[in-house]
């Protein structure tokens, strides 16, 4: 296994030269992909509708093709799900990634082409391993197996030739044979529908496997890890898997989970790497060991546009090219992909932390914010406030959500938070004050509304009992996979549901 590990790490490091190319020539690479996407799709139903054969530059593309959301693309996707081909993309579409539907409660079915599997998702997986091996020359992950807690897949009944499932399940089902050899548990368990039964089986079949690395959403991996410790009676995961060295994760901000993982894996040598891999595409990888920034991956068959958040609701919103963006400004991400998503707003907001190379941070969702009083609170603000409050009161958060408290009679408005702690703060009142003060420092609009409690009063916090969010997500049928707790909402639906449970 040591020889095999050496060969694999050498292959992975070779890819770093190609990554350096798109870092050096970002605009050329993006322009090439734009031209390739347009010419490839010109004879599709969509390409004919918008005259792709006579689109020669990005300005013409923006003029002809409106910005899309899932609702506007849904009729075309439904055609593809019923078996029609050459609708949005010319190659045969057999797979659809079922999105967790964070922008609304309905499921979304995102087409996954052969090209997007090979040139985007799998390439991203290889690249994150390349970056890890480059940053860790003594990596030994290929001497053991990767534990993957995936979603489930099922046959799409509209057309027996096509299937859908969580993105993780789609990827597992299509992995090359050599990758399957390095993964645990086997597919029959990994793709089980019942999440709780799956966790139990994975826990029992992997405790005797040489697991060197773990992949998946932090929320659900914590559930699995705790069950493994219950079964084995061990104090931490290193007592179960002594060769564990690497965890790559995505879908949610890792900061609220960091302290919990440190307790589960008490080693300074454990390497954590974040990815930005959505149903719609693989966008970013944390390429530096001491920074939370994500390198924007520019050669994955995706053409990017960036919509300034202040123009989000404009009648004719103007997007920016990669060479027009500025540092530390919030942008809604717009993508055109080799799976047939055209000028598609995926619902995430990002900011650039570096322009050479292009590195980003995810700041939130276009529909996950609180702006009931003009305070424009985004997830990035919330995470900073909670992180500082935890640090200064020795708390560890398991999960949280927040919403507005509307004006009532003579009462001013406010924000209501439900927080489930792994480790409760020394002083909840001090925790609340630090959260409030940090939000004021991070967001001038919030600060202005908090002035003398004129529009916003001090935050109202509820301490949720253990497993509150787990049971809430279970009741909603959203356990496992890429499902995640909605952090901020501009209405009271989620918070009121949870308060009824409490």
Short mmCIF file of C-alpha atoms in Angstrom, two decimals:
data_model
loop_
_atom_site.label_atom_id
_atom_site.label_comp_id
_atom_site.label_asym_id
_atom_site.label_seq_id
_atom_site.Cartn_x
_atom_site.Cartn_y
_atom_site.Cartn_z
CA UNK A 1 0.00 0.00 0.00
CA UNK A 2 2.93 2.35 0.65
CA UNK A 3 4.10 2.05 -3.01
CA UNK A 4 0.54 2.65 -4.26
CA UNK A 5 0.28 5.68 -1.95
CA UNK A 6 3.51 7.10 -3.40
CA UNK A 7 2.29 6.63 -6.99
CA UNK A 8 -1.07 8.28 -6.27
CA UNK A 9 0.44 11.26 -4.47
CA UNK A 10 2.88 11.77 -7.40
CA UNK A 11 -0.02 11.72 -9.92
CA UNK A 12 -2.01 14.18 -7.80
CA UNK A 13 0.90 16.63 -7.55
CA UNK A 14 1.26 16.70 -11.37
CA UNK A 15 -2.16 18.34 -11.63
CA UNK A 16 -0.81 21.34 -9.70
CA UNK A 17 0.94 22.55 -12.88
CA UNK A 18 -2.43 22.81 -14.68
CA UNK A 19 -3.95 24.64 -11.72
CA UNK A 20 -1.07 27.12 -11.88
CA UNK A 21 -1.96 27.77 -15.54
CA UNK A 22 -5.50 29.00 -14.88
CA UNK A 23 -4.22 30.99 -11.89
CA UNK A 24 -1.76 32.73 -14.26
CA UNK A 25 -4.24 33.26 -17.14
CA UNK A 26 -7.68 33.49 -15.48
CA UNK A 27 -9.42 35.68 -18.06
CA UNK A 28 -8.16 33.68 -21.05
CA UNK A 29 -9.33 30.43 -19.46
CA UNK A 30 -12.79 31.85 -18.72
CA UNK A 31 -13.11 33.26 -22.24
CA UNK A 32 -12.16 29.89 -23.75
CA UNK A 33 -14.79 28.12 -21.68
CA UNK A 34 -17.41 30.71 -22.65
CA UNK A 35 -16.73 30.11 -26.36
CA UNK A 36 -16.73 26.32 -25.88
CA UNK A 37 -20.04 26.30 -24.01
CA UNK A 38 -21.81 28.51 -26.56
CA UNK A 39 -20.56 26.62 -29.62
CA UNK A 40 -21.31 23.21 -28.03
CA UNK A 41 -24.92 24.14 -27.23
CA UNK A 42 -25.80 26.08 -30.39
CA UNK A 43 -27.95 23.27 -31.88
CA UNK A 44 -29.89 22.50 -28.68
CA UNK A 45 -33.47 23.67 -28.24
CA UNK A 46 -32.20 26.41 -25.91
CA UNK A 47 -29.31 27.36 -28.19
CA UNK A 48 -31.65 27.79 -31.17
CA UNK A 49 -34.11 29.85 -29.11
CA UNK A 50 -31.43 32.38 -28.17
CA UNK A 51 -29.43 32.25 -31.40
CA UNK A 52 -26.22 30.85 -29.93
CA UNK A 53 -24.80 30.35 -33.44
CA UNK A 54 -24.51 34.14 -33.80
CA UNK A 55 -23.27 34.96 -30.30
CA UNK A 56 -19.62 35.95 -30.56
CA UNK A 57 -18.90 37.64 -27.24
CA UNK A 58 -20.03 37.84 -23.65
CA UNK A 59 -21.88 41.15 -24.06
CA UNK A 60 -24.11 39.64 -26.78
CA UNK A 61 -24.75 36.68 -24.48
CA UNK A 62 -25.88 38.96 -21.67
CA UNK A 63 -28.11 40.98 -24.00
CA UNK A 64 -29.91 37.93 -25.41
CA UNK A 65 -30.18 35.55 -22.48
CA UNK A 66 -31.95 36.77 -19.32
CA UNK A 67 -30.71 35.73 -15.88
CA UNK A 68 -32.40 32.44 -14.96
CA UNK A 69 -33.61 30.79 -11.78
CA UNK A 70 -34.91 27.28 -11.23
CA UNK A 71 -38.49 28.24 -12.02
CA UNK A 72 -37.57 29.65 -15.44
CA UNK A 73 -35.49 26.57 -16.36
CA UNK A 74 -37.94 24.08 -14.83
CA UNK A 75 -40.02 23.45 -18.01
CA UNK A 76 -36.83 22.50 -19.90
CA UNK A 77 -35.58 20.30 -17.07
CA UNK A 78 -38.94 18.52 -16.89
CA UNK A 79 -38.66 17.71 -20.61
CA UNK A 80 -35.24 16.17 -19.96
CA UNK A 81 -36.55 14.18 -16.99
CA UNK A 82 -39.27 12.72 -19.20
CA UNK A 83 -36.64 11.51 -21.67
CA UNK A 84 -36.22 14.33 -24.21
CA UNK A 85 -32.62 15.08 -25.18
CA UNK A 86 -30.75 18.00 -26.75
CA UNK A 87 -32.86 20.46 -24.75
CA UNK A 88 -30.36 22.50 -22.71
CA UNK A 89 -27.22 20.49 -23.52
CA UNK A 90 -26.39 18.22 -26.49
CA UNK A 91 -25.01 15.13 -24.73
CA UNK A 92 -27.38 12.58 -23.20
CA UNK A 93 -28.57 13.50 -19.71
CA UNK A 94 -29.21 10.41 -17.57
CA UNK A 95 -28.70 11.81 -14.08
CA UNK A 96 -30.30 14.58 -12.04
CA UNK A 97 -29.02 15.86 -8.70
CA UNK A 98 -31.90 16.41 -6.31
CA UNK A 99 -31.14 19.68 -4.55
CA UNK A 100 -31.89 20.09 -0.87
CA UNK A 101 -34.02 23.10 -1.79
CA UNK A 102 -32.53 25.68 0.55
CA UNK A 103 -33.94 28.61 -1.42
CA UNK A 104 -37.44 27.22 -0.97
CA UNK A 105 -39.03 24.04 0.34
CA UNK A 106 -39.56 22.38 -3.06
CA UNK A 107 -37.03 19.92 -4.42
CA UNK A 108 -35.01 20.94 -7.43
CA UNK A 109 -33.63 18.54 -10.03
CA UNK A 110 -30.37 19.72 -11.53
CA UNK A 111 -29.19 18.02 -14.76
CA UNK A 112 -25.82 16.26 -14.50
CA UNK A 113 -24.14 15.61 -17.87
CA UNK A 114 -21.25 13.26 -18.54
CA UNK A 115 -19.09 16.36 -19.10
CA UNK A 116 -20.06 17.93 -15.77
CA UNK A 117 -19.30 14.67 -13.98
CA UNK A 118 -15.86 14.27 -15.58
CA UNK A 119 -14.73 17.87 -16.16
CA UNK A 120 -16.26 19.42 -13.04
CA UNK A 121 -17.24 17.21 -10.09
CA UNK A 122 -14.66 14.42 -10.47
CA UNK A 123 -11.97 16.90 -11.52
CA UNK A 124 -12.73 18.86 -8.36
CA UNK A 125 -12.35 15.72 -6.28
CA UNK A 126 -8.97 14.97 -7.86
CA UNK A 127 -7.86 18.57 -7.40
CA UNK A 128 -8.66 18.72 -3.71
CA UNK A 129 -6.54 15.58 -3.28
CA UNK A 130 -3.81 17.21 -5.39
CA UNK A 131 -3.82 20.29 -3.18
CA UNK A 132 -3.74 18.16 -0.06
CA UNK A 133 -0.79 16.11 -1.34
CA UNK A 134 0.98 19.32 -2.40
CA UNK A 135 0.50 20.88 1.03
CA UNK A 136 1.27 17.61 2.83
CA UNK A 137 4.20 15.86 1.07
CA UNK A 138 4.09 13.07 3.68
CA UNK A 139 0.38 12.31 3.03
CA UNK A 140 -0.56 8.66 3.54
CA UNK A 141 -4.28 8.76 2.82
CA UNK A 142 -4.01 6.14 0.06
CA UNK A 143 -2.74 3.55 2.55
CA UNK A 144 -6.33 3.31 3.81
CA UNK A 145 -9.89 4.22 2.85
CA UNK A 146 -12.11 7.29 2.66
CA UNK A 147 -15.31 7.16 4.68
CA UNK A 148 -18.11 8.81 2.71
CA UNK A 149 -21.50 9.49 4.29
CA UNK A 150 -23.46 10.02 1.08
CA UNK A 151 -27.10 10.56 0.24
CA UNK A 152 -29.46 8.12 -1.44
CA UNK A 153 -30.55 7.66 -5.04
CA UNK A 154 -33.63 6.23 -6.63
CA UNK A 155 -35.00 5.60 -10.12
CA UNK A 156 -36.80 8.55 -11.64
CA UNK A 157 -40.20 7.10 -12.52
CA UNK A 158 -40.83 9.60 -15.30
CA UNK A 159 -38.25 7.80 -17.41
CA UNK A 160 -36.70 4.44 -16.54
CA UNK A 161 -33.44 5.41 -18.28
CA UNK A 162 -32.73 8.29 -15.90
CA UNK A 163 -32.07 8.46 -12.16
CA UNK A 164 -31.97 11.13 -9.50
CA UNK A 165 -30.62 11.50 -5.99
CA UNK A 166 -28.50 13.69 -3.75
CA UNK A 167 -25.38 14.91 -5.51
CA UNK A 168 -23.22 12.73 -3.26
CA UNK A 169 -25.22 9.67 -4.32
CA UNK A 170 -24.96 10.56 -8.01
CA UNK A 171 -21.19 10.88 -7.64
CA UNK A 172 -20.85 7.61 -5.70
CA UNK A 173 -22.92 5.77 -8.32
CA UNK A 174 -20.68 7.05 -11.13
CA UNK A 175 -17.24 6.78 -9.51
CA UNK A 176 -14.48 5.03 -11.49
CA UNK A 177 -13.63 1.53 -10.24
CA UNK A 178 -10.32 2.56 -8.66
CA UNK A 179 -12.02 5.23 -6.55
CA UNK A 180 -14.58 2.70 -5.35
CA UNK A 181 -11.72 0.54 -4.07
CA UNK A 182 -10.59 3.38 -1.76
CA UNK A 183 -14.06 4.19 -0.41
CA UNK A 184 -16.04 2.76 2.52
CA UNK A 185 -18.78 1.62 3.18
CA UNK A 186 -19.85 -0.33 0.10
CA UNK A 187 -22.51 1.07 -2.20
CA UNK A 188 -25.38 -1.00 -0.82
CA UNK A 189 -24.99 0.79 2.53
CA UNK A 190 -23.83 4.18 1.24
CA UNK A 191 -26.98 4.63 -0.86
CA UNK A 192 -29.56 3.49 1.71
CA UNK A 193 -32.63 5.71 1.90
CA UNK A 194 -33.22 5.60 5.67
CA UNK A 195 -30.64 7.97 7.17
CA UNK A 196 -30.78 6.65 10.74
CA UNK A 197 -30.49 3.02 9.61
CA UNK A 198 -27.64 4.01 7.31
CA UNK A 199 -25.72 5.74 10.12
CA UNK A 200 -26.10 2.63 12.30
CA UNK A 201 -24.82 0.30 9.55
CA UNK A 202 -21.93 2.57 8.56
CA UNK A 203 -20.88 2.88 12.20
CA UNK A 204 -20.78 -0.88 12.66
CA UNK A 205 -19.06 -1.83 9.38
CA UNK A 206 -16.36 0.86 9.41
CA UNK A 207 -15.02 0.63 12.97
CA UNK A 208 -12.59 -2.11 11.90
CA UNK A 209 -11.61 -0.44 8.59
CA UNK A 210 -8.36 1.54 8.24
CA UNK A 211 -10.03 4.91 7.65
CA UNK A 212 -7.45 7.59 6.76
CA UNK A 213 -9.83 10.32 5.54
CA UNK A 214 -13.45 11.38 5.82
CA UNK A 215 -15.70 13.28 3.39
CA UNK A 216 -19.10 14.88 3.85
CA UNK A 217 -21.29 17.51 5.45
CA UNK A 218 -20.10 18.35 9.02
CA UNK A 219 -23.60 18.22 10.52
CA UNK A 220 -24.21 14.60 9.57
CA UNK A 221 -20.63 13.43 10.11
CA UNK A 222 -20.93 14.56 13.72
CA UNK A 223 -24.01 12.35 14.12
CA UNK A 224 -22.06 9.39 12.69
CA UNK A 225 -18.94 10.08 14.78
CA UNK A 226 -20.88 10.21 18.03
CA UNK A 227 -22.63 6.93 17.23
CA UNK A 228 -19.27 5.28 16.50
CA UNK A 229 -17.93 6.41 19.89
CA UNK A 230 -21.08 5.10 21.61
CA UNK A 231 -20.64 1.67 19.99
CA UNK A 232 -16.90 1.38 20.58
CA UNK A 233 -16.75 3.05 23.99
CA UNK A 234 -13.75 5.06 22.75
CA UNK A 235 -13.06 8.67 23.75
CA UNK A 236 -12.25 10.01 20.28
CA UNK A 237 -12.01 8.95 16.64
CA UNK A 238 -8.23 8.54 16.70
CA UNK A 239 -8.70 5.63 19.11
CA UNK A 240 -10.92 4.03 16.46
CA UNK A 241 -8.90 5.06 13.39
CA UNK A 242 -5.29 5.85 14.43
CA UNK A 243 -4.28 6.71 10.83
CA UNK A 244 -6.99 9.34 10.33
CA UNK A 245 -5.33 12.46 8.89
CA UNK A 246 -7.70 14.34 6.56
CA UNK A 247 -11.30 15.60 6.51
CA UNK A 248 -12.70 17.40 3.47
CA UNK A 249 -16.08 19.00 3.91
CA UNK A 250 -18.54 21.43 2.36
CA UNK A 251 -22.19 22.57 2.15
CA UNK A 252 -22.10 24.54 5.43
CA UNK A 253 -19.69 26.95 7.11
CA UNK A 254 -17.26 24.84 9.12
CA UNK A 255 -16.51 27.41 11.84
CA UNK A 256 -19.46 26.51 14.12
CA UNK A 257 -18.35 22.86 13.98
CA UNK A 258 -14.59 23.35 14.34
CA UNK A 259 -14.40 22.97 18.13
CA UNK A 260 -16.60 19.87 18.07
CA UNK A 261 -14.28 18.21 15.55
CA UNK A 262 -11.21 19.15 17.61
CA UNK A 263 -12.72 17.26 20.53
CA UNK A 264 -13.56 14.27 18.33
CA UNK A 265 -10.13 14.29 16.61
CA UNK A 266 -7.61 15.66 19.18
CA UNK A 267 -4.59 16.03 16.88
CA UNK A 268 -2.69 19.08 15.64
CA UNK A 269 -1.83 17.10 12.51
CA UNK A 270 -5.44 16.61 11.40
CA UNK A 271 -5.93 18.47 8.10
CA UNK A 272 -9.26 20.14 7.27
CA UNK A 273 -10.05 21.25 3.74
CA UNK A 274 -13.25 22.99 2.63
CA UNK A 275 -14.79 22.58 -0.81
CA UNK A 276 -17.52 24.53 -2.56
CA UNK A 277 -19.31 21.72 -4.36
CA UNK A 278 -22.99 22.23 -5.09
CA UNK A 279 -25.51 20.26 -7.15
CA UNK A 280 -24.95 22.81 -9.91
CA UNK A 281 -21.17 22.48 -10.03
CA UNK A 282 -17.84 22.37 -8.21
CA UNK A 283 -16.72 25.96 -7.71
CA UNK A 284 -13.96 26.30 -5.14
CA UNK A 285 -11.32 24.56 -3.02
CA UNK A 286 -9.44 25.73 0.07
CA UNK A 287 -5.95 25.59 -1.41
CA UNK A 288 -3.98 27.11 1.50
CA UNK A 289 -3.58 25.29 4.83
CA UNK A 290 -3.79 28.42 7.00
CA UNK A 291 -6.56 30.31 5.26
CA UNK A 292 -10.32 29.79 4.94
CA UNK A 293 -10.39 31.37 1.48
CA UNK A 294 -11.43 29.19 -1.47
CA UNK A 295 -9.60 29.21 -4.79
CA UNK A 296 -12.19 29.80 -7.53
CA UNK A 297 -11.74 26.91 -9.98
CA UNK A 298 -11.82 28.40 -13.46
CA UNK A 299 -11.29 25.40 -15.77
CA UNK A 300 -14.23 23.16 -14.81
CA UNK A 301 -16.59 23.87 -17.71
CA UNK A 302 -18.24 26.79 -15.93
CA UNK A 303 -18.46 30.40 -17.10
CA UNK A 304 -18.94 32.80 -14.18
CA UNK A 305 -20.74 36.12 -13.85
CA UNK A 306 -21.11 38.18 -10.70
CA UNK A 307 -24.15 40.28 -9.81
CA UNK A 308 -23.58 43.08 -7.26
CA UNK A 309 -26.05 42.56 -4.43
CA UNK A 310 -27.27 46.14 -4.61
CA UNK A 311 -28.52 45.34 -8.16
CA UNK A 312 -30.15 42.03 -7.23
CA UNK A 313 -33.70 43.34 -7.63
CA UNK A 314 -33.02 45.78 -10.49
CA UNK A 315 -35.26 45.49 -13.56
CA UNK A 316 -32.31 44.75 -15.85
CA UNK A 317 -29.49 43.68 -13.51
CA UNK A 318 -25.98 44.11 -14.93
CA UNK A 319 -23.52 41.36 -14.13
CA UNK A 320 -19.75 41.67 -14.03
CA UNK A 321 -17.07 39.51 -15.65
CA UNK A 322 -14.22 38.08 -13.63
CA UNK A 323 -11.94 40.94 -14.69
CA UNK A 324 -14.43 43.53 -13.35
CA UNK A 325 -14.98 42.34 -9.78
CA UNK A 326 -13.71 44.15 -6.69
CA UNK A 327 -12.44 42.95 -3.35
CA UNK A 328 -14.80 42.49 -0.37
CA UNK A 329 -18.02 43.27 -2.24
CA UNK A 330 -20.99 40.93 -2.05
CA UNK A 331 -21.97 39.29 -5.34
CA UNK A 332 -24.69 36.82 -6.28
CA UNK A 333 -23.09 34.00 -8.26
CA UNK A 334 -24.35 33.46 -11.83
CA UNK A 335 -23.17 30.40 -13.77
CA UNK A 336 -23.36 28.86 -17.24
CA UNK A 337 -22.28 25.21 -17.24
CA UNK A 338 -21.47 22.12 -19.27
CA UNK A 339 -24.68 20.56 -17.95
CA UNK A 340 -26.92 23.18 -19.60
CA UNK A 341 -27.54 25.71 -16.85
CA UNK A 342 -27.52 29.12 -18.57
CA UNK A 343 -26.99 32.38 -16.66
CA UNK A 344 -28.33 30.51 -13.65
CA UNK A 345 -28.48 32.25 -10.27
CA UNK A 346 -27.70 29.46 -7.81
CA UNK A 347 -28.69 31.44 -4.72
CA UNK A 348 -25.26 31.80 -3.10
CA UNK A 349 -23.49 35.08 -2.37
CA UNK A 350 -19.72 35.40 -2.34
CA UNK A 351 -17.03 38.03 -1.91
CA UNK A 352 -13.52 38.11 -3.37
CA UNK A 353 -10.74 38.11 -0.81
CA UNK A 354 -7.98 38.06 -3.45
CA UNK A 355 -7.86 38.93 -7.16
CA UNK A 356 -4.52 37.30 -7.94
CA UNK A 357 -5.28 34.48 -7.71
CA UNK A 358 -9.06 34.72 -7.48
CA UNK A 359 -10.04 33.53 -4.02
CA UNK A 360 -13.50 33.83 -2.50
CA UNK A 361 -15.50 33.35 0.67
CA UNK A 362 -19.14 32.29 0.71
CA UNK A 363 -21.05 35.03 2.53
CA UNK A 364 -24.58 33.61 2.47
CA UNK A 365 -27.64 32.99 0.35
CA UNK A 366 -29.62 35.44 -1.75
CA UNK A 367 -32.73 34.33 0.18
CA UNK A 368 -31.14 33.60 3.56
CA UNK A 369 -30.82 36.92 5.36
CA UNK A 370 -32.79 39.13 7.75
CA UNK A 371 -33.85 42.48 6.36
CA UNK A 372 -37.17 43.20 8.06
CA UNK A 373 -36.04 46.68 9.19
CA UNK A 374 -33.35 47.59 6.64
CA UNK A 375 -30.59 45.90 8.66
CA UNK A 376 -29.47 43.58 5.83
CA UNK A 377 -28.02 40.93 8.13
CA UNK A 378 -26.29 38.15 6.16
CA UNK A 379 -24.91 34.78 7.23
CA UNK A 380 -21.34 36.06 7.12
CA UNK A 381 -22.24 38.66 9.80
CA UNK A 382 -24.00 36.04 11.92
CA UNK A 383 -21.08 33.60 11.78
CA UNK A 384 -18.63 36.32 12.87
CA UNK A 385 -20.84 37.37 15.77
CA UNK A 386 -21.39 33.84 16.99
CA UNK A 387 -17.72 32.92 16.64
CA UNK A 388 -16.61 35.83 18.81
CA UNK A 389 -19.33 35.21 21.40
CA UNK A 390 -18.30 31.53 21.59
CA UNK A 391 -14.62 32.38 21.92
CA UNK A 392 -15.15 34.81 24.79
CA UNK A 393 -17.66 32.71 26.74
CA UNK A 394 -16.09 29.26 26.10
CA UNK A 395 -19.15 28.03 24.21
CA UNK A 396 -19.47 25.57 21.32
CA UNK A 397 -22.48 25.80 19.01
CA UNK A 398 -24.09 22.72 17.53
CA UNK A 399 -26.73 24.47 15.37
CA UNK A 400 -28.75 27.67 15.17
CA UNK A 401 -31.33 29.65 13.22
CA UNK A 402 -32.66 33.21 13.49
CA UNK A 403 -35.52 35.37 12.24
CA UNK A 404 -37.11 38.81 12.79
CA UNK A 405 -39.43 39.85 15.62
CA UNK A 406 -41.91 42.21 14.00
CA UNK A 407 -43.13 45.54 15.43
CA UNK A 408 -46.08 45.06 17.77
CA UNK A 409 -48.03 47.82 19.54
CA UNK A 410 -45.33 50.00 21.16
CA UNK A 411 -42.63 47.32 20.93
CA UNK A 412 -39.76 47.82 18.51
CA UNK A 413 -38.57 44.97 16.32
CA UNK A 414 -35.70 42.59 16.92
CA UNK A 415 -34.06 39.32 16.02
CA UNK A 416 -34.97 36.00 17.63
CA UNK A 417 -32.32 33.27 17.78
CA UNK A 418 -32.64 29.58 18.61
CA UNK A 419 -29.24 28.10 19.46
CA UNK A 420 -28.37 24.52 20.37
CA UNK A 421 -25.05 24.34 22.21
CA UNK A 422 -22.60 21.47 22.40
CA UNK A 423 -21.07 23.42 25.31
CA UNK A 424 -23.14 26.18 26.88
CA UNK A 425 -21.62 29.65 27.43
CA UNK A 426 -20.28 30.70 30.83
CA UNK A 427 -22.78 33.54 30.83
CA UNK A 428 -25.67 33.62 28.33
CA UNK A 429 -26.31 37.34 28.88
CA UNK A 430 -22.68 38.14 28.09
CA UNK A 431 -22.88 35.82 25.05
CA UNK A 432 -25.90 37.79 23.81
CA UNK A 433 -24.14 41.15 24.34
CA UNK A 434 -21.00 40.04 22.49
CA UNK A 435 -23.08 38.68 19.60
CA UNK A 436 -25.01 41.95 19.42
CA UNK A 437 -21.89 44.13 19.60
CA UNK A 438 -20.03 42.10 16.97
CA UNK A 439 -23.01 42.32 14.62
CA UNK A 440 -22.96 46.09 15.11
CA UNK A 441 -19.26 46.20 14.26
CA UNK A 442 -19.65 43.97 11.20
CA UNK A 443 -22.79 45.61 9.77
CA UNK A 444 -23.33 49.36 9.76
CA UNK A 445 -27.02 48.99 8.79
CA UNK A 446 -27.64 46.74 11.80
CA UNK A 447 -25.73 49.21 13.97
CA UNK A 448 -27.84 52.13 12.78
CA UNK A 449 -31.09 50.29 13.55
CA UNK A 450 -29.78 49.31 17.00
CA UNK A 451 -28.99 52.94 17.93
CA UNK A 452 -30.81 53.60 21.23
CA UNK A 453 -33.09 50.60 20.41
CA UNK A 454 -34.97 52.81 17.98
CA UNK A 455 -35.75 50.11 15.37
CA UNK A 456 -34.06 46.99 16.74
CA UNK A 457 -33.83 45.85 20.33
CA UNK A 458 -31.23 43.54 21.81
CA UNK A 459 -31.38 39.99 20.35
CA UNK A 460 -33.68 37.45 22.01
CA UNK A 461 -31.98 34.06 22.50
CA UNK A 462 -33.55 30.66 23.16
CA UNK A 463 -31.35 27.78 24.31
CA UNK A 464 -32.57 24.66 22.54
CA UNK A 465 -32.31 21.24 24.25
CA UNK A 466 -29.95 18.62 22.78
CA UNK A 467 -30.97 17.22 19.38
CA UNK A 468 -33.67 19.85 18.79
CA UNK A 469 -32.44 20.60 15.28
CA UNK A 470 -31.90 16.93 14.48
CA UNK A 471 -35.53 16.13 15.36
CA UNK A 472 -36.79 19.20 13.50
CA UNK A 473 -34.89 18.23 10.34
CA UNK A 474 -36.14 14.64 10.72
CA UNK A 475 -39.76 15.86 10.96
CA UNK A 476 -39.21 17.80 7.74
CA UNK A 477 -37.77 14.73 5.95
CA UNK A 478 -34.39 16.46 5.59
CA UNK A 479 -31.91 14.21 7.39
CA UNK A 480 -28.56 13.50 5.75
CA UNK A 481 -27.26 14.21 2.28
CA UNK A 482 -26.78 17.88 1.50
CA UNK A 483 -29.68 19.02 3.66
CA UNK A 484 -28.72 21.78 6.06
CA UNK A 485 -30.31 23.89 8.77
CA UNK A 486 -31.39 27.27 7.34
CA UNK A 487 -29.39 29.84 9.33
CA UNK A 488 -31.29 33.07 8.69
CA UNK A 489 -34.79 33.70 7.39
CA UNK A 490 -36.66 36.93 6.66
CA UNK A 491 -39.89 35.43 8.01
CA UNK A 492 -40.83 33.49 11.13
CA UNK A 493 -41.82 30.13 9.58
CA UNK A 494 -38.77 28.09 10.71
CA UNK A 495 -38.42 29.64 14.17
CA UNK A 496 -42.13 29.34 14.94
CA UNK A 497 -42.05 25.64 13.93
CA UNK A 498 -39.14 24.97 16.29
CA UNK A 499 -40.67 27.01 19.14
CA UNK A 500 -43.81 24.84 18.89
CA UNK A 501 -41.60 21.77 19.31
CA UNK A 502 -40.01 23.32 22.40
#
